[in-house]
Short mmCIF file of C-alpha atoms in Angstrom, two decimals:
data_model
loop_
_atom_site.label_atom_id
_atom_site.label_comp_id
_atom_site.label_asym_id
_atom_site.label_seq_id
_atom_site.Cartn_x
_atom_site.Cartn_y
_atom_site.Cartn_z
CA MET V 1 0.02 -0.02 -0.20
CA ASP V 2 2.75 2.20 0.13
CA SER V 3 4.07 1.85 -2.94
CA LEU V 4 0.76 2.65 -4.28
CA LEU V 5 0.48 6.39 -2.14
CA PRO V 6 3.08 8.08 -4.48
CA LEU V 7 1.41 6.64 -7.61
CA GLY V 8 -2.11 8.24 -6.37
CA GLN V 9 -0.51 11.13 -5.35
CA VAL V 10 1.16 11.62 -8.96
CA ALA V 11 -1.75 10.76 -10.67
CA ALA V 12 -3.72 13.60 -8.68
CA ILE V 13 -0.91 16.16 -10.03
CA GLY V 14 -0.81 15.03 -13.42
CA GLY V 15 -5.19 15.21 -13.11
CA ALA V 16 -4.42 19.19 -11.75
CA VAL V 17 -2.07 19.91 -14.34
CA ALA V 18 -4.76 18.47 -17.27
CA ILE V 19 -7.28 20.42 -15.59
CA GLY V 20 -6.09 23.81 -17.37
CA PRO V 21 -6.01 22.01 -20.99
CA LEU V 22 -9.11 20.40 -21.04
CA LEU V 23 -11.16 23.52 -19.98
CA TRP V 24 -9.63 25.39 -22.97
CA TRP V 25 -10.66 22.56 -24.89
CA ARG V 26 -14.04 22.56 -23.53
CA GLN V 27 -14.48 26.33 -23.65
CA ARG V 28 -12.96 26.27 -27.57
CA SER V 29 -15.07 23.56 -28.51
CA ARG V 30 -18.41 24.29 -27.49
CA ALA V 31 -20.38 24.89 -30.52
CA SER V 32 -18.77 22.18 -32.34
CA THR V 33 -20.61 18.82 -33.05
CA SER V 34 -19.41 16.03 -30.71
CA THR V 35 -17.24 14.45 -33.76
CA GLY V 36 -15.89 17.92 -33.68
CA ARG V 37 -14.86 18.46 -30.03
CA LEU V 38 -13.44 14.71 -30.19
CA ARG V 39 -11.21 15.68 -32.96
CA ALA V 40 -10.18 19.03 -31.38
CA LEU V 41 -9.12 16.94 -28.18
CA THR V 42 -7.19 14.59 -29.83
CA ALA V 43 -5.60 17.35 -31.68
CA LEU V 44 -5.03 19.14 -27.96
CA THR V 45 -3.80 15.77 -26.93
CA LEU V 46 -1.18 15.71 -29.88
CA PHE V 47 0.03 19.40 -29.35
CA LEU V 48 0.98 18.13 -25.41
CA THR V 49 2.49 14.80 -26.50
CA PHE V 50 4.83 16.52 -29.11
CA ASP V 51 6.04 18.61 -26.46
CA LEU V 52 6.38 15.80 -23.80
CA ILE V 53 8.49 14.15 -26.15
CA VAL V 54 11.22 17.43 -26.30
CA PHE V 55 10.53 17.69 -22.87
CA GLY V 56 11.71 14.06 -22.17
CA ALA V 57 14.37 14.84 -24.12
CA PHE V 58 15.60 17.66 -22.54
CA THR V 59 15.45 14.71 -19.16
CA ARG V 60 17.96 13.25 -21.25
CA LEU V 61 19.91 15.91 -22.48
CA THR V 62 20.33 17.51 -18.76
CA ASP V 63 20.88 14.07 -17.36
CA SER V 64 17.84 14.18 -15.00
CA GLY V 65 16.79 10.87 -16.25
CA LEU V 66 17.59 9.61 -12.45
CA GLY V 67 17.18 12.56 -10.54
CA CYS V 68 14.37 11.04 -8.91
CA PRO V 69 16.12 7.12 -8.48
CA ASP V 70 12.82 5.45 -7.61
CA TRP V 71 9.33 5.20 -9.10
CA PRO V 72 6.69 7.22 -9.04
CA GLY V 73 7.41 9.00 -6.41
CA CYS V 74 10.65 11.12 -5.61
CA TYR V 75 11.90 9.02 -2.84
CA SER V 76 8.93 7.63 -2.21
CA SER V 77 7.43 11.32 -2.32
CA ALA V 78 5.07 13.09 -4.78
CA SER V 79 7.54 16.20 -5.48
CA PRO V 80 11.29 17.14 -4.42
CA VAL V 81 9.86 19.19 -1.71
CA GLY V 82 9.08 15.93 0.44
CA ALA V 83 12.47 14.09 -0.28
CA ARG V 84 14.16 17.30 0.14
CA GLU V 85 16.77 15.46 3.08
CA HIS V 86 17.67 12.48 0.27
CA ILE V 87 18.43 14.95 -2.31
CA GLU V 88 20.41 17.21 -0.22
CA ALA V 89 22.69 14.21 1.15
CA ALA V 90 23.09 12.23 -2.04
CA GLN V 91 23.65 15.99 -3.82
CA ALA V 92 26.41 16.62 -1.28
CA ALA V 93 28.40 13.01 -1.52
CA MET V 94 28.01 13.59 -5.25
CA PRO V 95 27.82 17.39 -5.90
CA THR V 96 27.73 16.65 -10.14
CA GLY V 97 25.84 13.48 -9.96
CA PRO V 98 22.88 12.41 -11.02
CA VAL V 99 20.58 13.44 -7.91
CA THR V 100 20.73 17.15 -7.69
CA HIS V 101 17.50 19.75 -7.00
CA GLY V 102 17.51 20.60 -10.36
CA LYS V 103 17.92 17.35 -12.13
CA ALA V 104 14.86 15.79 -9.63
CA TRP V 105 12.69 18.59 -10.37
CA ILE V 106 13.21 17.95 -14.17
CA GLU V 107 12.42 14.78 -14.12
CA MET V 108 9.21 14.71 -11.85
CA THR V 109 8.06 17.60 -13.95
CA HIS V 110 8.14 15.32 -16.59
CA ARG V 111 6.58 12.65 -15.38
CA TYR V 112 3.28 15.43 -13.91
CA LEU V 113 3.29 15.91 -17.52
CA ALA V 114 3.15 12.09 -18.62
CA SER V 115 0.35 11.35 -16.74
CA GLY V 116 -1.62 14.39 -17.64
CA VAL V 117 -1.14 13.21 -21.35
CA GLY V 118 -2.36 9.99 -19.54
CA LEU V 119 -5.70 11.31 -18.25
CA LEU V 120 -6.05 13.71 -21.50
CA ILE V 121 -6.44 10.19 -23.55
CA LEU V 122 -8.43 8.41 -20.76
CA VAL V 123 -11.07 11.14 -21.33
CA MET V 124 -10.69 10.95 -25.29
CA THR V 125 -11.05 7.17 -24.49
CA VAL V 126 -14.37 7.41 -23.06
CA LEU V 127 -15.77 10.26 -24.79
CA SER V 128 -15.69 7.79 -27.86
CA TRP V 129 -17.19 5.15 -26.73
CA ARG V 130 -19.97 7.63 -25.13
CA LEU V 131 -20.00 8.68 -28.55
CA LYS V 132 -20.19 5.49 -30.22
CA ARG V 133 -22.91 4.31 -28.00
CA LEU V 134 -25.19 7.66 -29.04
CA GLU V 135 -24.53 6.92 -32.71
CA HIS V 136 -28.58 6.93 -34.57
CA HIS V 137 -29.65 7.88 -31.31
CA ASP V 138 -32.07 11.01 -30.09
CA GLY V 139 -31.82 12.08 -33.89
CA GLN V 140 -27.54 11.71 -33.76
CA ARG V 141 -27.11 11.38 -37.28
CA GLU V 142 -23.02 12.18 -37.15
CA ARG V 143 -20.50 9.58 -38.47
CA VAL V 144 -18.62 7.82 -35.97
CA PRO V 145 -14.93 6.64 -36.13
CA SER V 146 -14.67 3.27 -33.93
CA PRO V 147 -13.74 3.82 -30.77
CA TRP V 148 -11.21 1.07 -30.39
CA LEU V 149 -8.51 3.43 -31.93
CA PRO V 150 -8.56 5.90 -28.69
CA THR V 151 -8.44 2.83 -26.57
CA LEU V 152 -5.57 1.27 -28.48
CA THR V 153 -3.85 4.41 -27.66
CA LEU V 154 -4.94 4.82 -24.16
CA VAL V 155 -3.07 1.32 -24.40
CA TRP V 156 -0.26 2.45 -25.27
CA VAL V 157 -0.08 4.51 -23.21
CA CYS V 158 0.02 2.80 -20.17
CA VAL V 159 2.75 0.18 -21.38
CA GLN V 160 5.23 3.82 -22.87
CA GLY V 161 3.96 4.35 -18.84
CA ALA V 162 5.71 1.21 -17.52
CA PHE V 163 8.28 2.03 -20.04
CA GLY V 164 9.15 4.92 -18.67
CA ALA V 165 9.18 2.94 -14.82
CA LEU V 166 11.66 0.82 -16.34
CA THR V 167 14.32 3.36 -17.53
CA VAL V 168 14.85 4.57 -13.84
CA THR V 169 14.74 1.39 -11.91
CA MET V 170 16.67 -0.18 -14.62
CA LYS V 171 19.41 2.39 -14.76
CA LEU V 172 18.66 4.31 -18.15
CA PHE V 173 19.50 0.50 -19.60
CA PRO V 174 19.79 1.39 -23.16
CA ALA V 175 17.71 -0.91 -24.99
CA ILE V 176 15.28 0.36 -22.26
CA VAL V 177 15.51 3.74 -22.48
CA THR V 178 15.10 3.51 -26.62
CA LEU V 179 12.07 1.33 -26.00
CA HIS V 180 10.84 4.46 -24.19
CA LEU V 181 11.46 6.39 -27.20
CA LEU V 182 9.76 4.66 -29.55
CA PHE V 183 6.62 3.97 -27.76
CA GLY V 184 6.61 7.58 -27.04
CA VAL V 185 6.81 8.44 -30.82
CA GLY V 186 4.45 5.48 -31.71
CA LEU V 187 2.09 7.45 -29.23
CA LEU V 188 2.10 10.54 -31.68
CA MET V 189 2.29 8.50 -34.80
CA LEU V 190 -1.06 6.97 -33.06
CA LEU V 191 -2.94 10.33 -32.46
CA PRO V 192 -2.61 12.14 -35.80
CA TRP V 193 -3.88 9.00 -37.33
CA GLN V 194 -6.82 9.37 -34.94
CA HIS V 195 -7.44 13.04 -35.77
CA GLU V 196 -7.85 12.02 -39.59
CA ALA V 197 -10.39 9.64 -38.52
CA TYR V 198 -12.92 12.23 -37.64
CA GLU V 199 -12.84 14.34 -40.69
CA PRO V 200 -11.45 12.87 -43.70
CA ARG V 201 -9.78 14.88 -45.73
CA PRO V 202 -8.60 11.86 -48.89
CA LEU V 203 -6.09 12.69 -51.24
CA ALA V 204 -6.41 12.13 -54.69
CA VAL V 205 -2.90 9.85 -55.72
CA PRO V 206 -2.06 7.10 -57.24
CA GLN V 207 -1.42 3.45 -55.32
CA THR V 208 2.39 3.54 -55.65
CA LEU V 209 2.56 7.12 -53.98
CA ARG V 210 1.07 5.52 -50.67
CA ALA V 211 3.78 2.13 -51.33
CA ALA V 212 6.08 5.61 -51.02
CA VAL V 213 5.07 7.01 -48.23
CA VAL V 214 5.13 3.83 -45.78
CA ALA V 215 8.26 2.52 -46.89
CA VAL V 216 9.88 6.22 -46.44
CA LEU V 217 7.85 6.18 -42.97
CA VAL V 218 9.21 2.68 -42.18
CA LEU V 219 12.94 3.82 -42.47
CA ALA V 220 11.91 7.11 -40.72
CA ILE V 221 10.95 5.15 -37.58
CA ILE V 222 14.16 2.92 -38.12
CA GLN V 223 16.04 6.35 -37.89
CA VAL V 224 14.23 7.66 -34.98
CA ALA V 225 15.24 3.93 -33.38
CA LEU V 226 18.99 4.93 -34.43
CA GLY V 227 18.93 8.37 -33.43
CA GLY V 228 17.64 6.60 -29.77
CA TRP V 229 20.47 4.20 -29.44
CA VAL V 230 22.75 6.78 -29.77
CA SER V 231 21.68 9.11 -27.43
CA THR V 232 21.03 6.67 -24.75
CA ASN V 233 24.65 5.44 -25.22
CA TYR V 234 26.09 9.15 -25.56
CA ALA V 235 27.53 8.28 -28.83
CA VAL V 236 26.71 11.68 -30.19
CA LEU V 237 30.54 13.47 -30.42
CA ALA V 238 32.20 9.76 -31.22
CA CYS V 239 32.38 11.71 -34.47
CA ASP V 240 33.15 14.95 -33.51
CA GLU V 241 33.88 16.23 -37.12
CA PHE V 242 31.68 16.91 -40.66
CA PRO V 243 31.78 15.33 -43.10
CA THR V 244 34.43 13.11 -41.47
CA CYS V 245 34.59 11.69 -38.49
CA HIS V 246 37.46 11.87 -35.77
CA ASN V 247 40.76 12.79 -36.93
CA GLY V 248 40.30 13.67 -40.58
CA GLN V 249 38.88 9.81 -40.98
CA TRP V 250 36.44 8.96 -43.05
CA TRP V 251 36.00 5.88 -41.81
CA PRO V 252 37.97 5.11 -38.11
CA ALA V 253 37.85 1.86 -36.73
CA LEU V 254 34.67 1.06 -36.47
CA ASP V 255 33.20 -2.06 -33.61
CA PHE V 256 29.63 -2.68 -34.90
CA ALA V 257 28.91 -6.05 -32.75
CA GLN V 258 30.14 -4.51 -30.02
CA GLY V 259 28.45 -1.41 -30.37
CA PHE V 260 24.59 -2.84 -31.61
CA GLN V 261 24.88 -5.46 -28.72
CA LEU V 262 21.34 -4.71 -27.51
CA TRP V 263 20.72 -5.84 -24.01
CA ARG V 264 23.77 -4.20 -21.62
CA GLU V 265 24.07 -1.46 -19.08
CA LEU V 266 25.13 1.93 -19.85
CA GLY V 267 28.54 2.48 -21.08
CA HIS V 268 29.60 -1.42 -20.55
CA ARG V 269 29.62 -4.32 -23.23
CA ALA V 270 27.36 -7.20 -22.63
CA GLY V 271 29.92 -9.46 -21.22
CA GLY V 272 31.83 -7.20 -18.93
CA GLY V 273 34.03 -3.98 -19.52
CA PHE V 274 33.75 -0.60 -20.83
CA LEU V 275 32.25 0.04 -23.91
CA SER V 276 34.96 1.28 -26.73
CA PHE V 277 35.50 3.97 -28.85
CA GLU V 278 35.07 2.35 -31.85
CA ALA V 279 31.72 0.63 -30.78
CA LEU V 280 30.69 4.15 -29.84
CA ALA V 281 31.77 5.49 -33.43
CA ALA V 282 29.96 2.34 -35.12
CA ILE V 283 26.97 3.39 -33.52
CA HIS V 284 27.43 7.22 -34.36
CA MET V 285 28.12 5.74 -37.81
CA ALA V 286 25.01 4.12 -38.50
CA HIS V 287 22.64 6.63 -37.63
CA ARG V 288 24.88 8.79 -40.04
CA ILE V 289 24.47 6.39 -42.73
CA GLY V 290 20.63 6.09 -42.11
CA ALA V 291 19.98 9.98 -41.94
CA ALA V 292 21.37 9.64 -45.88
CA ILE V 293 19.03 7.29 -46.47
CA VAL V 294 16.24 8.84 -44.92
CA PHE V 295 17.35 12.16 -46.41
CA THR V 296 17.74 10.58 -50.15
CA ALA V 297 14.19 9.10 -49.59
CA ILE V 298 11.98 12.46 -48.37
CA LEU V 299 13.73 14.12 -51.42
CA GLY V 300 11.96 11.48 -53.69
CA LEU V 301 9.24 11.49 -51.80
CA ALA V 302 8.58 15.72 -51.96
CA TRP V 303 9.59 15.29 -55.74
CA LEU V 304 6.51 12.98 -56.34
CA LEU V 305 4.28 14.56 -54.38
CA ARG V 306 5.02 17.88 -56.12
CA ARG V 307 2.39 17.30 -58.38
CA HIS V 308 -0.53 15.51 -56.53
CA ALA V 309 -0.26 17.33 -53.14
CA PRO V 310 2.86 20.46 -53.54
CA ASN V 311 2.13 21.95 -50.17
CA TRP V 312 3.00 18.11 -48.68
CA SER V 313 6.22 18.27 -50.80
CA ARG V 314 7.13 21.87 -49.15
CA TRP V 315 6.38 20.70 -45.60
CA LEU V 316 8.41 17.46 -45.98
CA LEU V 317 11.36 19.07 -47.96
CA ALA V 318 11.45 21.78 -44.63
CA ALA V 319 11.55 19.19 -42.12
CA ALA V 320 14.64 17.15 -43.85
CA GLY V 321 16.06 20.68 -44.41
CA TRP V 322 15.42 21.34 -40.26
CA GLN V 323 16.83 17.72 -39.70
CA LEU V 324 19.57 18.11 -41.57
CA VAL V 325 20.81 21.69 -40.24
CA THR V 326 20.01 20.37 -36.59
CA GLY V 327 21.93 17.29 -36.79
CA LEU V 328 25.27 18.90 -38.37
CA SER V 329 25.07 21.55 -35.29
CA ASN V 330 25.10 18.73 -32.91
CA VAL V 331 28.58 17.63 -34.45
CA VAL V 332 29.77 20.87 -35.43
CA LEU V 333 29.51 22.54 -32.27
CA ASP V 334 29.59 20.06 -29.45
CA TRP V 335 25.89 19.39 -28.99
CA PRO V 336 24.51 22.10 -27.52
CA ILE V 337 21.41 21.17 -26.15
CA VAL V 338 18.98 23.89 -28.18
CA ALA V 339 20.24 21.54 -31.46
CA ALA V 340 19.93 18.72 -29.53
CA LEU V 341 16.57 18.98 -28.95
CA GLY V 342 15.37 21.02 -32.53
CA HIS V 343 16.68 17.39 -33.82
CA THR V 344 14.59 15.07 -31.30
CA ALA V 345 11.66 17.90 -31.90
CA GLY V 346 12.03 17.69 -35.82
CA ALA V 347 12.51 13.79 -36.06
CA ALA V 348 8.77 14.30 -34.13
CA MET V 349 7.20 15.96 -36.75
CA LEU V 350 9.01 14.23 -39.06
CA LEU V 351 6.94 11.09 -38.29
CA ALA V 352 4.01 12.89 -37.17
CA LEU V 353 3.71 14.58 -40.95
CA LEU V 354 4.52 11.50 -42.51
CA THR V 355 1.42 9.58 -40.85
CA THR V 356 -1.02 11.99 -41.52
CA LEU V 357 -0.36 11.88 -45.16
CA LEU V 358 -0.40 8.23 -45.00
CA ALA V 359 -4.16 8.46 -43.21
CA ARG V 360 -5.09 11.19 -45.90
CA LEU V 361 -4.21 8.75 -48.57
CA LYS V 362 -6.12 5.95 -47.32
CA LYS V 363 -8.59 6.45 -50.34
CA ALA V 364 -5.94 6.61 -53.14
CA LEU V 365 -6.35 5.94 -57.02
CA PRO V 366 -5.52 2.74 -58.37
#
């Protein structure tokens, strides 16, 4: 029971965080139809989920992932205020360590925001089932999308929360942290698909173009996974030059086998000992190669879209350009936090754009 108390308290704070957005949504969508209100709530949740992903990157980049080394509370308290003595003791023992007052607040703020997003998704799911039950009753003639997609989104965010817990309890285990990131962007992809279901706006394009969007989306997801692996293993500066990697070398000694041992502790090899520089450079170079492939694929997709959906072509080119600039800035400017956050935000935006585009191509021409 003691372990459930901080969970309930953190959830309550998350509920308080969600009250403001819910009140704003209720006020702004008062005159809308039922499906219009659900669509507006989905858009709001999508926006806040995007913000949550960026703040999650900020948490990782400031080394705040273990700012509170237990879960769901902070030293069994709902906030760092109640854990002040524990935090001060940890900070005194290791002033630049993982536990400080600032890092504890960053970590707990991330948990509060995640709880708030979870509550919004719960409200969205309940409303979608309620709307489905009311379909064709009391004179309602609105087209109501299936409530199973919001339900999947709710289950998904619960699993994402479980991986968030494992991220802390398993001390930033790289595979778990990367999966936590992937579930976060997966949640971001579910929401625009759901948003489009409430007001379909199909684009008439050849079927082959839809296949091209699917292919680019798959490549982008793989690239995000590689980016997560780079970040969680702190391999960004293993190659500190561009276009060369290190010491003027285009292709230095690389150890892909060691770098892509998935089940191991942070900074260590699976069989024991520290991860080598060659392994970190291999992780970085894999991401660079993936970036070149994805960038080329987006250029090709934008060219194919230029006649059927010119606006989408321009948006994808802008997203690809943003990723190129922020990615290069991470290397040549020694990984500044602004560039790193911009790179994460750009990756999330690119996946959201591709998912929305795919949702609108569901009724493609033969």
